Each structure stands twice: as structure tokens, then as C-alpha cells.
Tab-separated table of C-alpha atoms in Angstrom:
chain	number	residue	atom	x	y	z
A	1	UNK	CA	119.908	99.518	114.235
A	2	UNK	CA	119.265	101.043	117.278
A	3	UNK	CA	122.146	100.205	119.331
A	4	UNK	CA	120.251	100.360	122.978
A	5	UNK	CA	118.388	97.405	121.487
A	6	UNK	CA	121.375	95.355	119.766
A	7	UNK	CA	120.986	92.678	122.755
A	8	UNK	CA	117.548	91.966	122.041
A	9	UNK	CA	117.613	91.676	118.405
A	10	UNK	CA	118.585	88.667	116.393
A	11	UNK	CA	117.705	87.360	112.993
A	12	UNK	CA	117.128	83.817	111.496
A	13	UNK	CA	116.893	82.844	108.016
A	14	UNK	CA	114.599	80.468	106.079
A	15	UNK	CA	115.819	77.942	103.549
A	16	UNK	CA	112.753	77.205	101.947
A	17	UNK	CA	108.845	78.463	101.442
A	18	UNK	CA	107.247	78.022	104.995
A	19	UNK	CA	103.804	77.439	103.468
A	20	UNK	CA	104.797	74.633	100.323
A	21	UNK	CA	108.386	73.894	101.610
A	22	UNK	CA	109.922	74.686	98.136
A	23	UNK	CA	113.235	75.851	97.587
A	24	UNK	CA	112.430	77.792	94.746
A	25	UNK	CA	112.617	81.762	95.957
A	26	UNK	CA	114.094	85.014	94.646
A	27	UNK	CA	115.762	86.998	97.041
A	28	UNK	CA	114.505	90.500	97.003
A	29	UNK	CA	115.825	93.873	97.996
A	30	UNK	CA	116.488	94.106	102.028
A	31	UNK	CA	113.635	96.842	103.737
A	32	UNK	CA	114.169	99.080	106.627
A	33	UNK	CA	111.349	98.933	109.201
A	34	UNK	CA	110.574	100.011	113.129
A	35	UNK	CA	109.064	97.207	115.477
A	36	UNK	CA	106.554	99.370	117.219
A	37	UNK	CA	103.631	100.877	115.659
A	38	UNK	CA	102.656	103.566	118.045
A	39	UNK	CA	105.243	105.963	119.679
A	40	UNK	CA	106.391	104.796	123.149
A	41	UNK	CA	106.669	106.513	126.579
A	42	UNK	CA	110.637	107.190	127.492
A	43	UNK	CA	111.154	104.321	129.869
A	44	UNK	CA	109.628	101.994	126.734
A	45	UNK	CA	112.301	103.639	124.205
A	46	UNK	CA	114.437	99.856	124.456
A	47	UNK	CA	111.700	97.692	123.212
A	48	UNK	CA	111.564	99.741	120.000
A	49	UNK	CA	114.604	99.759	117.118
A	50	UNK	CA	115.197	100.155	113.237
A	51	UNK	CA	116.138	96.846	111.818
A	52	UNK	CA	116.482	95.254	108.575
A	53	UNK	CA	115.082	92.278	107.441
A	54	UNK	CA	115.445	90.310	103.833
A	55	UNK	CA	111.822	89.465	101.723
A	56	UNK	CA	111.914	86.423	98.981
A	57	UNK	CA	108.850	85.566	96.308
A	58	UNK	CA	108.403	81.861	96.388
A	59	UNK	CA	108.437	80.739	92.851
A	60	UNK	CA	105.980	77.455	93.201
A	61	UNK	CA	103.085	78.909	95.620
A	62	UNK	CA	103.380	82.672	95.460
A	63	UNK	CA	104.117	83.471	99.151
A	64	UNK	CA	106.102	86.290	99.972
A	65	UNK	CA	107.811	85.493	103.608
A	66	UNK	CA	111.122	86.791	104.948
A	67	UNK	CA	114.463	84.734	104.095
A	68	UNK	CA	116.139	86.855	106.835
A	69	UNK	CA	114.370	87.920	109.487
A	70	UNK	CA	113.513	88.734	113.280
A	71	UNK	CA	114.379	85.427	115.073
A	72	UNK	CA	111.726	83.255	116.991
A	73	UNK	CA	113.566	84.945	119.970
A	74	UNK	CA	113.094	88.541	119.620
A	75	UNK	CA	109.862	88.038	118.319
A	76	UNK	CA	108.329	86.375	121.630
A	77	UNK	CA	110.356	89.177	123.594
A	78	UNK	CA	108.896	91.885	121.469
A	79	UNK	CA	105.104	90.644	121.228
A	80	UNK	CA	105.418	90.348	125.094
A	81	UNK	CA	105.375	94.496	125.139
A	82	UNK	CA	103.989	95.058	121.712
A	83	UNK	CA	101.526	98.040	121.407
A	84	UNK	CA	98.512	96.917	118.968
A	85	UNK	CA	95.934	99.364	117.796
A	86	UNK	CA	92.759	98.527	119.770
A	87	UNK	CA	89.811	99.586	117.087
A	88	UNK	CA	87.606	99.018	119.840
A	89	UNK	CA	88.171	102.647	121.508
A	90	UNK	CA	88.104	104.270	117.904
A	91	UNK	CA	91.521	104.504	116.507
A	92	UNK	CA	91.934	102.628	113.828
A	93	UNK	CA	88.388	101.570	113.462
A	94	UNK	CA	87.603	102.931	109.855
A	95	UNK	CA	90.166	100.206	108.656
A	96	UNK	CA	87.790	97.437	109.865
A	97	UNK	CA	84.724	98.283	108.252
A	98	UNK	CA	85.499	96.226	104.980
A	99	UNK	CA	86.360	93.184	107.033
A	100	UNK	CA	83.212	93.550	109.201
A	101	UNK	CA	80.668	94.400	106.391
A	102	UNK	CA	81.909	91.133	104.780
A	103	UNK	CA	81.622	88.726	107.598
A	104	UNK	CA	77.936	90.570	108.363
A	105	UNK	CA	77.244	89.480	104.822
A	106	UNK	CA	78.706	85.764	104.898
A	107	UNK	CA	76.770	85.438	107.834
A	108	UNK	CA	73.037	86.227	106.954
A	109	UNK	CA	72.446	82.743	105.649
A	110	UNK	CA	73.519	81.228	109.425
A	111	UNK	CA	71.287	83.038	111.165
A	112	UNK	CA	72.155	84.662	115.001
A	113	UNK	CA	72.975	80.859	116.267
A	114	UNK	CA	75.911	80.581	114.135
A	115	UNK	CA	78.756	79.623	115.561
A	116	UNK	CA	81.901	82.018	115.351
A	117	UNK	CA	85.157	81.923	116.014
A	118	UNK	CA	87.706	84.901	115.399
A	119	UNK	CA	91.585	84.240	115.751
A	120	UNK	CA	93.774	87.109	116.292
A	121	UNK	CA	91.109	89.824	117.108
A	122	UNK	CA	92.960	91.660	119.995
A	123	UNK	CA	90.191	93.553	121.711
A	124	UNK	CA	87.325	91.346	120.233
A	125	UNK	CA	86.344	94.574	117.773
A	126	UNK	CA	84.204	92.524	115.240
A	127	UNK	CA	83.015	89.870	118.086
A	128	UNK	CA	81.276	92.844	119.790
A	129	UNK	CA	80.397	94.297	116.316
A	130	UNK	CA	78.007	90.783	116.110
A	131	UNK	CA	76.722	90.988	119.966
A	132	UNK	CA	75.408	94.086	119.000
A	133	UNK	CA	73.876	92.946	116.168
A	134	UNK	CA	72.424	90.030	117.740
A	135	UNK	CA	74.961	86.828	117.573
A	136	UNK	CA	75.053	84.811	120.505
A	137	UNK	CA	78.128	82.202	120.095
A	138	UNK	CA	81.126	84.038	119.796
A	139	UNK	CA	84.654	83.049	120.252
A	140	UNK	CA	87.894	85.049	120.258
A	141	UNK	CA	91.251	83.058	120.747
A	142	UNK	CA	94.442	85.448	120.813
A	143	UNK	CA	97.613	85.389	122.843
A	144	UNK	CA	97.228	88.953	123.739
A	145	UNK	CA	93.800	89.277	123.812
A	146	UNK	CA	92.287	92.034	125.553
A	147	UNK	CA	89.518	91.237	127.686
A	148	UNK	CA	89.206	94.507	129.667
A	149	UNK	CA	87.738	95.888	126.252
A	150	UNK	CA	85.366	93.232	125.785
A	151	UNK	CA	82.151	93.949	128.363
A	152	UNK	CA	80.816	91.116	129.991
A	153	UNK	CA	77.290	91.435	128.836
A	154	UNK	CA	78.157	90.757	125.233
A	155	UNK	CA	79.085	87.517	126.313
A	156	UNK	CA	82.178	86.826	124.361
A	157	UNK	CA	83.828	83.407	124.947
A	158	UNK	CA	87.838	84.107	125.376
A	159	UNK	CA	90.826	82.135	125.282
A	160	UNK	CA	93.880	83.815	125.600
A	161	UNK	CA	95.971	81.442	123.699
A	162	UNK	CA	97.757	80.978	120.590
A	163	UNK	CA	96.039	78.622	117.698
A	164	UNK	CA	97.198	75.848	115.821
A	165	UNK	CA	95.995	72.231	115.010
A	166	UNK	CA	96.316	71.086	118.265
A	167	UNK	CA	94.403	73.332	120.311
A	168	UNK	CA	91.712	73.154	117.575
A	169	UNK	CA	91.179	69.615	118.110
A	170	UNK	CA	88.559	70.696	121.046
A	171	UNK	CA	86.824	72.150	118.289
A	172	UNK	CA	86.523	69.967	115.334
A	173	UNK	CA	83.761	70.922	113.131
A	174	UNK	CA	82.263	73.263	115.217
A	175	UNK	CA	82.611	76.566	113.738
A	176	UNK	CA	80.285	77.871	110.383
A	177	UNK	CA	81.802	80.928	109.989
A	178	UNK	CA	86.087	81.364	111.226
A	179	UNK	CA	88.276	85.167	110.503
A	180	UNK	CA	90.886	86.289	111.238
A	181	UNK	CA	92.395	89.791	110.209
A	182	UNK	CA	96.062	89.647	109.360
A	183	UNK	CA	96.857	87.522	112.160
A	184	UNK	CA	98.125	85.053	109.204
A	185	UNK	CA	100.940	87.576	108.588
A	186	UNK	CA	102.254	87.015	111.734
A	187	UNK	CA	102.071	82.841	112.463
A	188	UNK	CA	105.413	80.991	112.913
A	189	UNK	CA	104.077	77.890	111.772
A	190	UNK	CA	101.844	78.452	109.051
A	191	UNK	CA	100.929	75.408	107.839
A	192	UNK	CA	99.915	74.015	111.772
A	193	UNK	CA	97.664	77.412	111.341
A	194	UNK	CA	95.962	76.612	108.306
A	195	UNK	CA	95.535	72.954	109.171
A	196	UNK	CA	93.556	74.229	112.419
A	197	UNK	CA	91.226	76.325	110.823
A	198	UNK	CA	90.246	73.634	108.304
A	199	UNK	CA	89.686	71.236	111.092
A	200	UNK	CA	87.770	73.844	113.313
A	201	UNK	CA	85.750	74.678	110.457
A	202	UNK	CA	82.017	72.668	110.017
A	203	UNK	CA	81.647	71.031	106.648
A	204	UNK	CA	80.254	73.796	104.188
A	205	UNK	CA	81.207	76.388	106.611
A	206	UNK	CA	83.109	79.658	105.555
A	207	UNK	CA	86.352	80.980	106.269
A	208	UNK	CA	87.548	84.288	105.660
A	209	UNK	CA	91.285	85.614	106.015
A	210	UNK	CA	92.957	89.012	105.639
A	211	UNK	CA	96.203	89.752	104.736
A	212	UNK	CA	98.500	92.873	103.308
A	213	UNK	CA	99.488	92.471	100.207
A	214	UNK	CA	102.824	91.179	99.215
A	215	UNK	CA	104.437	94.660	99.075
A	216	UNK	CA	102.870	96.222	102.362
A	217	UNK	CA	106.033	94.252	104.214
A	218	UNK	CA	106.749	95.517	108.218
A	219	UNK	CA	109.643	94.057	110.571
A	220	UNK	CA	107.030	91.668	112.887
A	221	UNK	CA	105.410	89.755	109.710
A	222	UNK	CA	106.645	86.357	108.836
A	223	UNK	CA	104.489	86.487	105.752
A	224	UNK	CA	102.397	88.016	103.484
A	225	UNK	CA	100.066	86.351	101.366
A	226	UNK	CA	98.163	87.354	97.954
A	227	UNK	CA	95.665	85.718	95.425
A	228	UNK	CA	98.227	82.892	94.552
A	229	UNK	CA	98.933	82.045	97.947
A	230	UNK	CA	95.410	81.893	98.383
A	231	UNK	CA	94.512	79.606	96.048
A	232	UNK	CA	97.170	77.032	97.022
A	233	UNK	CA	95.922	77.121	100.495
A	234	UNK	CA	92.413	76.342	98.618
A	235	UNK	CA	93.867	73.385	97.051
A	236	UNK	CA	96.297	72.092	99.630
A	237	UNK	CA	93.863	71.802	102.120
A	238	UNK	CA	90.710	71.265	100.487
A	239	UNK	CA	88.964	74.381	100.515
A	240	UNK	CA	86.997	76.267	97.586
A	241	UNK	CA	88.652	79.773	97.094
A	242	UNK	CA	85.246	81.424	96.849
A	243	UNK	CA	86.343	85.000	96.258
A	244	UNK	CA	89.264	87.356	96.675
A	245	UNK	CA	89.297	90.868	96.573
A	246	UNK	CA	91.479	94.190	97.707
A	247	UNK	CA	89.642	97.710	97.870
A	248	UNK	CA	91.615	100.928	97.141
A	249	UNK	CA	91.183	102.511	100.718
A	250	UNK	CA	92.073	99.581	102.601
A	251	UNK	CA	95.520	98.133	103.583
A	252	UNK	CA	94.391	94.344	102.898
A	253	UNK	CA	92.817	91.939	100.680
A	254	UNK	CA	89.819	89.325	101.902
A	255	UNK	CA	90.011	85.572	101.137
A	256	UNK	CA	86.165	83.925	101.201
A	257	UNK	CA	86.767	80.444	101.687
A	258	UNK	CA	83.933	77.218	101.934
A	259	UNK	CA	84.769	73.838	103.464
A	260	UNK	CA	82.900	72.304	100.168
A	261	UNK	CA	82.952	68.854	99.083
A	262	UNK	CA	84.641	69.868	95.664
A	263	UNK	CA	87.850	71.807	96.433
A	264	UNK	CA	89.731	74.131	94.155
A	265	UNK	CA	91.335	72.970	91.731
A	266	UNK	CA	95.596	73.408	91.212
A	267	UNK	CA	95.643	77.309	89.886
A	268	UNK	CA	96.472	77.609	85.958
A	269	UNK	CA	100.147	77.931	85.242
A	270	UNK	CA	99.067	81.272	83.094
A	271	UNK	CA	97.118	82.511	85.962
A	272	UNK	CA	100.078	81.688	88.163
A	273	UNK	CA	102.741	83.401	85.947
A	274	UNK	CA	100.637	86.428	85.094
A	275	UNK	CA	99.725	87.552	89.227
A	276	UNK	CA	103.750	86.875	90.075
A	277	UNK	CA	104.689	89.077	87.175
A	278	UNK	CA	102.508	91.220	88.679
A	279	UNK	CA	104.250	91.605	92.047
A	280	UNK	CA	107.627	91.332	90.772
A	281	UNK	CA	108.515	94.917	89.790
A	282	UNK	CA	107.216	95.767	92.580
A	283	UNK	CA	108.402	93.337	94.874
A	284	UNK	CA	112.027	95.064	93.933
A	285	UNK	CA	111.601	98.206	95.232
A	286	UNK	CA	112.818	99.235	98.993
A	287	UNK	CA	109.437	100.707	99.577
A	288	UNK	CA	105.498	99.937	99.243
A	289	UNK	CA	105.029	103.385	98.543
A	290	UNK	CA	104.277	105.011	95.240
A	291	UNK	CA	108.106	106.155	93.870
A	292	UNK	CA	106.310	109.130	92.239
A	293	UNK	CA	104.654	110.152	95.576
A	294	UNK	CA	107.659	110.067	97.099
A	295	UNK	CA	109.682	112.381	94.402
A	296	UNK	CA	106.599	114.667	95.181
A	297	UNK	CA	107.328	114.662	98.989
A	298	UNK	CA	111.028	114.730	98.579
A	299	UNK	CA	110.297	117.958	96.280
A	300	UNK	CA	107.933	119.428	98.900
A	301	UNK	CA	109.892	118.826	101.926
A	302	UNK	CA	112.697	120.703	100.167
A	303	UNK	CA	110.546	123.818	99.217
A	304	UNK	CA	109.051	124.103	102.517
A	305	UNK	CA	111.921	124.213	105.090
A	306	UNK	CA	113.185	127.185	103.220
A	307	UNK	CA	110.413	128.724	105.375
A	308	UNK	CA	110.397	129.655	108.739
A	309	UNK	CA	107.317	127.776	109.917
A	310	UNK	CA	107.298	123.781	111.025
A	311	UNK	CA	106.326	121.076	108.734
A	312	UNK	CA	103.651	118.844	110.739
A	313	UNK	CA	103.658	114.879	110.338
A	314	UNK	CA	100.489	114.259	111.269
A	315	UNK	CA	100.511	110.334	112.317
A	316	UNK	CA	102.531	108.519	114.433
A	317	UNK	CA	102.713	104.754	112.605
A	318	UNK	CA	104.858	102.562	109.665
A	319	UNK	CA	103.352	105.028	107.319
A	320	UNK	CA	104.755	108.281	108.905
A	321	UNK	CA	108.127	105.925	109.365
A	322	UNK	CA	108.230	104.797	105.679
A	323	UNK	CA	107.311	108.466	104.314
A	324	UNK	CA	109.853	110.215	106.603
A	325	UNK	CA	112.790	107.232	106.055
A	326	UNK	CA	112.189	107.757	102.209
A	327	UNK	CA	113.520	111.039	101.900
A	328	UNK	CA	117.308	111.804	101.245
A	329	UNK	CA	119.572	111.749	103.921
A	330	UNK	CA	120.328	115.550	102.811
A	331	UNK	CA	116.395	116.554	103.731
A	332	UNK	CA	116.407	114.131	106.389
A	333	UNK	CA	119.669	115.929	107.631
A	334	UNK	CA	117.821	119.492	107.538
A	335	UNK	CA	114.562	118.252	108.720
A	336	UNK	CA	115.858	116.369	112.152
A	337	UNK	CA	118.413	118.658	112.811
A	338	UNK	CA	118.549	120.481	116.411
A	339	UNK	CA	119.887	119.149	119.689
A	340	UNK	CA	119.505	115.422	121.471
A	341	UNK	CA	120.018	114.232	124.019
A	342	UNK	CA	121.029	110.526	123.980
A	343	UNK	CA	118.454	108.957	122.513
A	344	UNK	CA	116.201	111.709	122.490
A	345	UNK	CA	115.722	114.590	119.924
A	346	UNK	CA	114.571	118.251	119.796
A	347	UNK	CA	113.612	119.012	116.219
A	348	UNK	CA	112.477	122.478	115.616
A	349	UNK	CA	111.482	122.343	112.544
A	350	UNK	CA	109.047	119.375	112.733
A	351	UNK	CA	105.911	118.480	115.059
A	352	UNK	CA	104.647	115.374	115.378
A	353	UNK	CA	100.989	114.670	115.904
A	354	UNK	CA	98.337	111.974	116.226
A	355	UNK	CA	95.017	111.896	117.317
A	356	UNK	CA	95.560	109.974	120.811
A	357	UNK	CA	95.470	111.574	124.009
A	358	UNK	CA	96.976	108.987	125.932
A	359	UNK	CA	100.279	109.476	123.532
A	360	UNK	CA	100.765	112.659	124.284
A	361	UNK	CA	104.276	113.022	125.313
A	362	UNK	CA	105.438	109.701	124.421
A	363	UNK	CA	107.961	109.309	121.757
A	364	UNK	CA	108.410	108.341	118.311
A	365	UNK	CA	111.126	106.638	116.299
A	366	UNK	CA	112.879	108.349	113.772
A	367	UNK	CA	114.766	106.819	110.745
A	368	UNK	CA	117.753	108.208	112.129
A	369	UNK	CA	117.721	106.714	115.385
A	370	UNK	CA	116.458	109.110	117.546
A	371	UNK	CA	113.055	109.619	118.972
A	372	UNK	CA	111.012	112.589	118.691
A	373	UNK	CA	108.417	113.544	120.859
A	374	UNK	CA	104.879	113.227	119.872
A	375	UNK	CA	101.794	115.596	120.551
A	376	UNK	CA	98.164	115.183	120.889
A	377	UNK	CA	96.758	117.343	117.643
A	378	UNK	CA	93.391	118.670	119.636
A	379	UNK	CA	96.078	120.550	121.961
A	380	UNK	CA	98.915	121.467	119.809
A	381	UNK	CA	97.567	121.892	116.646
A	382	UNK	CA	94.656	124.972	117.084
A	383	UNK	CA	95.427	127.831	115.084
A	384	UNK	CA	98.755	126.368	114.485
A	385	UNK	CA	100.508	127.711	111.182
A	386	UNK	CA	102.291	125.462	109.032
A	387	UNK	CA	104.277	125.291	106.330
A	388	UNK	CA	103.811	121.466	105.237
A	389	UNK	CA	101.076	119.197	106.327
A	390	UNK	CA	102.302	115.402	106.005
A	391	UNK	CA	99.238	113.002	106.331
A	392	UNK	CA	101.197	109.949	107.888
A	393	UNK	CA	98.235	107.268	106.859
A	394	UNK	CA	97.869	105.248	103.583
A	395	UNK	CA	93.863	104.844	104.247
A	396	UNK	CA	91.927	106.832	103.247
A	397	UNK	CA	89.031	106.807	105.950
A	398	UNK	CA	92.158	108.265	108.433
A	399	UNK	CA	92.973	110.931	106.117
A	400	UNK	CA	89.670	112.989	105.662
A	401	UNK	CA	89.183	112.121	109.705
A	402	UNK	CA	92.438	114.235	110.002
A	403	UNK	CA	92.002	116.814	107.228
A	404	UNK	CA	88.070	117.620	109.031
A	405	UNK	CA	90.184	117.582	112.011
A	406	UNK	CA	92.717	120.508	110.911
A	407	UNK	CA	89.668	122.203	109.767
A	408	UNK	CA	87.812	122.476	112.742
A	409	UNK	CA	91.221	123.423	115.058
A	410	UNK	CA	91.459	125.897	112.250
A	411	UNK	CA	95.164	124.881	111.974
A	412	UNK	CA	96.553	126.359	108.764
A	413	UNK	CA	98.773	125.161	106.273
A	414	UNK	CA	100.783	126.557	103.058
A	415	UNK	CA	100.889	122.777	101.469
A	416	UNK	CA	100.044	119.247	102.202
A	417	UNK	CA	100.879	115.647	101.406
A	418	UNK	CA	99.156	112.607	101.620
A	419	UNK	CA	99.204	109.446	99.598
């Protein structure tokens, strides 16, 4: 851990499934994580740390959630200064385009009057998606929502609040169409969640949730929830699991749920067995990432600093962390070597880059400890030579943005890396 933040990190642990309350979990491998997904300026550097925290498979509903984790505690301090991607301005926005398409789709049978609600959308990116497009009753409720980034002629009802059952009760039955992306990932009480939504949501109305899948695990999740999950939420809580569904070149899967008079029925026992045999393998590994992608980088990162020219890590998130904290402490050794000062590092052979000008010169966390500084690629990357290009992103809409990117800086490079 990152000792300038020991004070403000504490753990809890969980004796049983948060979602069914069973007692029946396998304790799986501990992962390594940072809090903050975008680097930090240098005053910041304290509300950011490498921690540890413990993930268990519940064996009766299929949820994945942490036995050991960040405490209630830390996580209110944390979320008080967290920095969220806002897809609104254009970063990240690629990622969104499966979750919008689908809720555009859902939604053609309502009609512009439908009523929406969307829990957990930040800086209201799919709310003004729909204003654009035409729908009129719109309703984001978030604890941290951002309403400078919502204008005022789209009309956007906000709330900046957190949801549960209780503040839904102002809303029974009044929403046909409710999402939320990934904000279930992140709930405390997950079942006061779930029971809100139901109860927001008009009879015959749909519901559609996002979620990583049960390996894609970061530090400020309490869960992470996959097809069996999904259909015991179905049939705990009388909804019909309509559809679910993960596409290669995004980081989630989509839950289509209907308030319908004839619920889902309890998933088959094969079913069951078969998707958490599935997971399982993979569950037991350290790392989401591909073990044969990262021999590959390990191998490349090697070659390449036998040259004289930098290796660029071109991203500035969990992937770049995860990619750059699975290599050997030998590389890792070689690759962050150079001077520091405290809690700040001077690594010759590496630049760091993303594609936000308002990061440039902030600072991000390296496996090790320290923090490296970050630059804005569109100023230090033009006609830059290189001897490795790391793409730091698992989607793929980020990584041709970047590669077109290098292309037009004409920034050069012996070898790359992506995932």
C-alpha cells in the first residue's frame, strides 16, 4: 500500500453473499488494484493508493462480491474526491455506444413521452443522448452527478442523491424504461437497490443493467454480477430476464429486464453449474487479463529496453495499471528505474501518455508506489521515436482512436502491444 494513504484506508469483510445472504462462497485469489482511474495532480497524490482486496464466487446465486474489501469508511472518503470519466466531453464515449444503441432500441415501442429514469449516469451522457433525439421526461439520480455538463435546454430532471427503496417510493410505478451502467457494481446495499428499481418501474416496463463481468474486478466495486446473478435477480424479485448479452469490444454485459406478470422462473441447476464452471478457472487467476498476452508483453518489454529509445504507455487507467503491475518485478525494476523524489518518480525510459489535455502534468500511479508523470500525446508524442508502443485500453473503439492518433503525429514505433 501506499503508505501516505495508510490512515485513510481500511478494509471490512463479508460473511455471507450480499445479494441471496448465503454462506456458501469460495474464497478466491487476493488482486492488486489502484483507487483512482485517471492520474492525479501532485497535491491529489493522498487520495490515490495500491491496495489489496479479497474476491469470493457465491456458490447458490452466482455473485462475485469482495469477502475483504475497502470498508464503508474509505469508500465514502474516496467517492467524495473520486475522478469519473465524464463521456459527455468525449473521453470515454466509444464505450457507451452499446449501452445507448440498446436503450434507443427498448425504447421505440414507448414513444418520446416515455418516462425515463437513469441511476448512476454521472454527467447525464445517455439522458442528453435521448433530448437530442427527442425524449422529453428524463431523470438522472446520482450522488455525484454532474450538472454543469448537462445544458439546461435539454431539460434533464436531476437529483443528486443516492437510490434505494426508500427514495423510490416518490416514484412507484412511474418509470417504463430504468438503466443504469455499472452503477450496480458499486451499491452497498444491493438488495435495497434492486428492490427500488422494481418498485420505480411501471408494470410491463423495462429495465436494463450493466455490469463487468465477474473477472473485470477493480478496488471501488462491491460486486460484480454475470448471467447467473442475473437471473436470480429475475426470479427474486419478479422480473422476466428478457435477454443478456456481452460484446467482444466492450468492458460489460447488458441485462434486458420486463416487469411482466409471469416472472422467470428458478435457473436450471445444469445451467447454473455449467456458467460457474465457466468463471471458475478464471476466477483463480490474479489478473483479468489474457495470461498469454501478458507472456507476450513480458517478452516484449524485455527485448525493447535493450534499446536506447523509451517505451510509451499510451493510457493512463486500470488497464495501463494491470498491464504494467503484471510484469516481473525484474522488468518492472529496469523499466521504473531512475531517480524520485518522495513520492514522485523520474523514469527515463518510459513516457506516459493519454489523450487529455487537462492531465497534462498530473501524475500517475505506478505498481511500485511511485507516481509518474503523465503527458498530453498531441504535445509530446509528434515525431516521437519509440521503441515499444503499449496501448493501455482493453476496448477496442480506444485503441484504433489512439493508433489513428500516432499516425497522424507521425510518432514512430519499432513494436507495439495492445490486447
Amino acid at each position: 500500500m501506499n503508505q501516505a494513504n495508510s490512515s485513510s484506508i481500511t478494509y471490512e469483510e463479508l460473511n455471507c453473499c450480499p445479494l441471496c445472504g448465503s454462506k456458501q462462497f469460495t474464497v478466491l485469489p487476493a488482486r492488486r488494484e489502484m483507487l483512482q482511474a485517471t492520474p492525479l495532480r501532485r497535491d491529489e497524490l493522498q487520495q490515490n493508493a495500491v491496495i489489496t482486496f479479497t474476491p469470493a464466487l457465491c456458490e447458490d446465486c452466482g455473485l462475485v462480491f469482495n469477502a475483504t474489501g475497502l470498508s464503508a469508511h474509505s469508500r465514502d472518503v474516496l467517492f467524495s474526491n473520486y475522478k469519473f470519466i465524464r463521456p459527455s466531453t468525449g473521453m470515454g464515449s466509444g464505450n457507451y455506444q452499446t449501452y445507448i444503441d440498446t436503450v434507443k432500441e427498448l425504447l421505440k415501442p414507448y414513444g418520446p413521452e416515455a418516462a425515463i429514469l437513469e441511476i448512476g449516469g454521472y454527467d447525464g451522457y445517455l439522458l442528453q443522448v435521448l433530448a437530442r433525439a427527442g425524449y422529453r421526461d428524463l431523470t438522472l439520480i446520482d450522488p455525484s452527478a454532474q450538472t454543469d455538463y448537462i445544458a439546461p435546454e435539454l431539460k434533464i430532471k436531476v437529483e443528486t442523491a443516492f437510490f434505494g427503496r426508500k427514495s423510490a417510493d416518490r416514484y412507484a410505478a412511474h418509470f417504463d424504461l430504468i438503466a443504469s451502467k455499472d452503477t450496480i457494481n458499486a451499491v452497498p446495499q444491493l438488495t435495497d437497490f434492486i428492490a427500488g428499481l422494481v418498485l420505480c418501474l411501471k408494470p410491463g416496463g423495462t429495465l436494463v443493467l450493466t455490469s463487468v463481468e465477474p473477472i473485470n474486478m477493480h478496488a471501488m466495486q462491491y460486486t460484480r454480477v454475470g448471467r447467473n446473478a442475473y437471473a436470480y435477480i429475475a426470479h427474486a424479485y419478479g422480473l422476466e430476464l428478457v435477454d443478456y448479452f456481452k460484446r467482444p469490444e466492450n468492458s460489460y454485459g447488458i441485462a434486458i429486464f420486463r416487469k411482466s406478470a409471469q416472472p422467470s422462473a428458478a435457473f436450471p441447476d445444469a445451467a447454473f453449474h455449467a456458467e460457474q464452471e465457466h468463471w471458475r478457472p478464471l476466477l483463480n487467476q490474479t489478473s483479468a487479463l489474457p495470461r498469454a498476452a501478458l507472456q507476450e508483453l513480458e517478452h516484449k518489454v524485455q527485448t525493447t529496453l535493450t534499446s536506447e529509445l523509451p517505451i510509451i504507455v499510451y493510457g493512463t487507467g486500470y488497464a495501463a495499471f494491470q498491464l504494467l503491475d503484471s510484469l516481473s518485478p525484474a522488468t518492472q525494476a529496469q523499466l521504473f528505474a531512475g531517480n524520485d523524489d518522495g513520492l514522485i518518480a523520474t523514469c527515463p525510459r518510459l513516457i506516459l501518455v493519454n489523450s487529455s489535455p487537462e492531465q497534462d502534468g498530473c501524475y500517475f500511479l505506478l505498481p511500485n508506489g511511485k507516481h509518474l508523470e503523465v503527458h498530453y500525446a498531441l504535445k509530446a508524442l509528434p515525431h516521437q521515436n519509440a521503441s515499444l508502443l503499449i496501448i493501455g485500453a482493453q476496448n477496442h473503439y480506444f485503441q484504433q482512436e489512439i493508433k489513428d492518433k500516432l499516425t497522424g503525429l507521425e510518432c514512430h514505433y519499432a513494436d507495439s502491444f495492445a490486447l
